[in-house]
XYZ file of C-alpha atoms in Angstrom:
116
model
C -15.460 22.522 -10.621
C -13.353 20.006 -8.416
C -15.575 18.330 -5.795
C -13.234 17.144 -2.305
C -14.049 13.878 -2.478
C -11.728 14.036 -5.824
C -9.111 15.230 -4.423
C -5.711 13.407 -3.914
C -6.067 13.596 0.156
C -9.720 12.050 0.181
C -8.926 9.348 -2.394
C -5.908 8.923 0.117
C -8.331 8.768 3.218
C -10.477 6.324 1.535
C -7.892 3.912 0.677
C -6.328 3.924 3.779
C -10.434 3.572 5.291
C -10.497 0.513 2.680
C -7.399 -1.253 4.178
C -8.913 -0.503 7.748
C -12.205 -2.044 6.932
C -10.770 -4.964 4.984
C -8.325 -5.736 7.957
C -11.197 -5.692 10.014
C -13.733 -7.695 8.220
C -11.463 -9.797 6.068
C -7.816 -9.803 7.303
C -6.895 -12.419 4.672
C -7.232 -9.979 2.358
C -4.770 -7.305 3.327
C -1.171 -7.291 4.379
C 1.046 -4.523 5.832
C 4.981 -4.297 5.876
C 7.222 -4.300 2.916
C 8.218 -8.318 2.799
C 3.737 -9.357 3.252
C 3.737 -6.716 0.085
C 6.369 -7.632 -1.828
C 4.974 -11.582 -1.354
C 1.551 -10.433 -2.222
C 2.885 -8.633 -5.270
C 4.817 -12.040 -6.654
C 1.796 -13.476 -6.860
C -0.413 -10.411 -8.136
C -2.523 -10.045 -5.935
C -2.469 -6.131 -4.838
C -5.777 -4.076 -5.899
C -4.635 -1.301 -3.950
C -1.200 -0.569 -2.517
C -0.473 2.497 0.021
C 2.788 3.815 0.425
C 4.112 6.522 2.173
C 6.282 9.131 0.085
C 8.894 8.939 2.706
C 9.368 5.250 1.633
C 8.755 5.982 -2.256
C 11.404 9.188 -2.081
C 14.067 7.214 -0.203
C 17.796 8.294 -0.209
C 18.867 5.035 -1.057
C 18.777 4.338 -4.205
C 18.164 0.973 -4.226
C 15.784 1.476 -1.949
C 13.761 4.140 -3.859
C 14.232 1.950 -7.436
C 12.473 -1.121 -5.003
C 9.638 0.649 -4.801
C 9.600 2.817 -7.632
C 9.324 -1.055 -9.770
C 6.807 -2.278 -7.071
C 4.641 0.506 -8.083
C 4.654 -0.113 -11.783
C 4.622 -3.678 -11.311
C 1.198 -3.371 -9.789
C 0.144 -1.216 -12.155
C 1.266 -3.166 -14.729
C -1.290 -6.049 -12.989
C -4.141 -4.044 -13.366
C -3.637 -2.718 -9.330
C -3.808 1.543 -8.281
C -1.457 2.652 -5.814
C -2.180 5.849 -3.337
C 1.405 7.424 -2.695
C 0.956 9.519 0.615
C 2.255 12.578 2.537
C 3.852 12.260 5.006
C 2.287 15.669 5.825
C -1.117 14.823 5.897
C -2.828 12.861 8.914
C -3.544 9.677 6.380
C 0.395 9.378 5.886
C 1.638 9.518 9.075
C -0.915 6.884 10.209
C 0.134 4.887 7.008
C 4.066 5.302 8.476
C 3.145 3.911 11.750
C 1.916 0.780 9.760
C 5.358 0.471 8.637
C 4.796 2.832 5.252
C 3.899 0.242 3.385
C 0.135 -1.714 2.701
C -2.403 -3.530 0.313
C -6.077 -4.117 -0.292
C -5.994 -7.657 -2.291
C -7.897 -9.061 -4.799
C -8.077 -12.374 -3.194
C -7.478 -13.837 0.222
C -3.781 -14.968 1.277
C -3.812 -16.376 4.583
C -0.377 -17.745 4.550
C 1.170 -14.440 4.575
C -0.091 -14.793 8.248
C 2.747 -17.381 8.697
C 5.483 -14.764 7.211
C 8.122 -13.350 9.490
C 8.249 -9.460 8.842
């Protein structure tokens, strides 16, 4: 029998509870907005990316390919990445963070000095 806490919404809600907590207690250590990602993945440093579905489902193509290669390319480092609803309360609170975060596996402080 499936227990909640494995389902795709709570592993959602915990990753998105893991960027909060890591913002909060260790801001070096998590970025939000697609060019702070796409930085943090050059250098292979996502654990954990979030990304909203309306981002990952784009009508652009080359838009939707972007991500579609950011996801494997952090996979490909060893990272996870939570797609999420847009339907669900996680994903719209993930959209108003641009769509687009990471939980790193080390500290990057000069993505503070990044325009976004």
């Amino acid at each position: 029998m499936s227990l909640i806490k494995d389902t795709k919404a709570a592993q959602e809600v915990k990753a998105l509870n893991d960027f909060h907590e890591m913002m909060s207690n260790d801001p070096t250590r998590a970025c939000y907005g697609p060019k702070h990602v796409e930085v943090a993945n050059e250098q292979l440093a996502i654990q954990t990316l979030l990304i909203t579905d309306e981002l990952f489902r784009n009508a652009d193509i080359l838009t939707r390919r972007k991500y579609v290669e950011l996801i494997e390319s952090v996979k490909n480092a060893g990272g996870t990445a939570h797609i999420f609803s847009s339907m669900h309360v996680s994903g719209e609170q993930l959209a108003q963070l641009s769509g687009i975060a990471a939980v790193l596996r080390f500290p990057m402080p000069e993505l503070e000095d990044l325009e976004m």
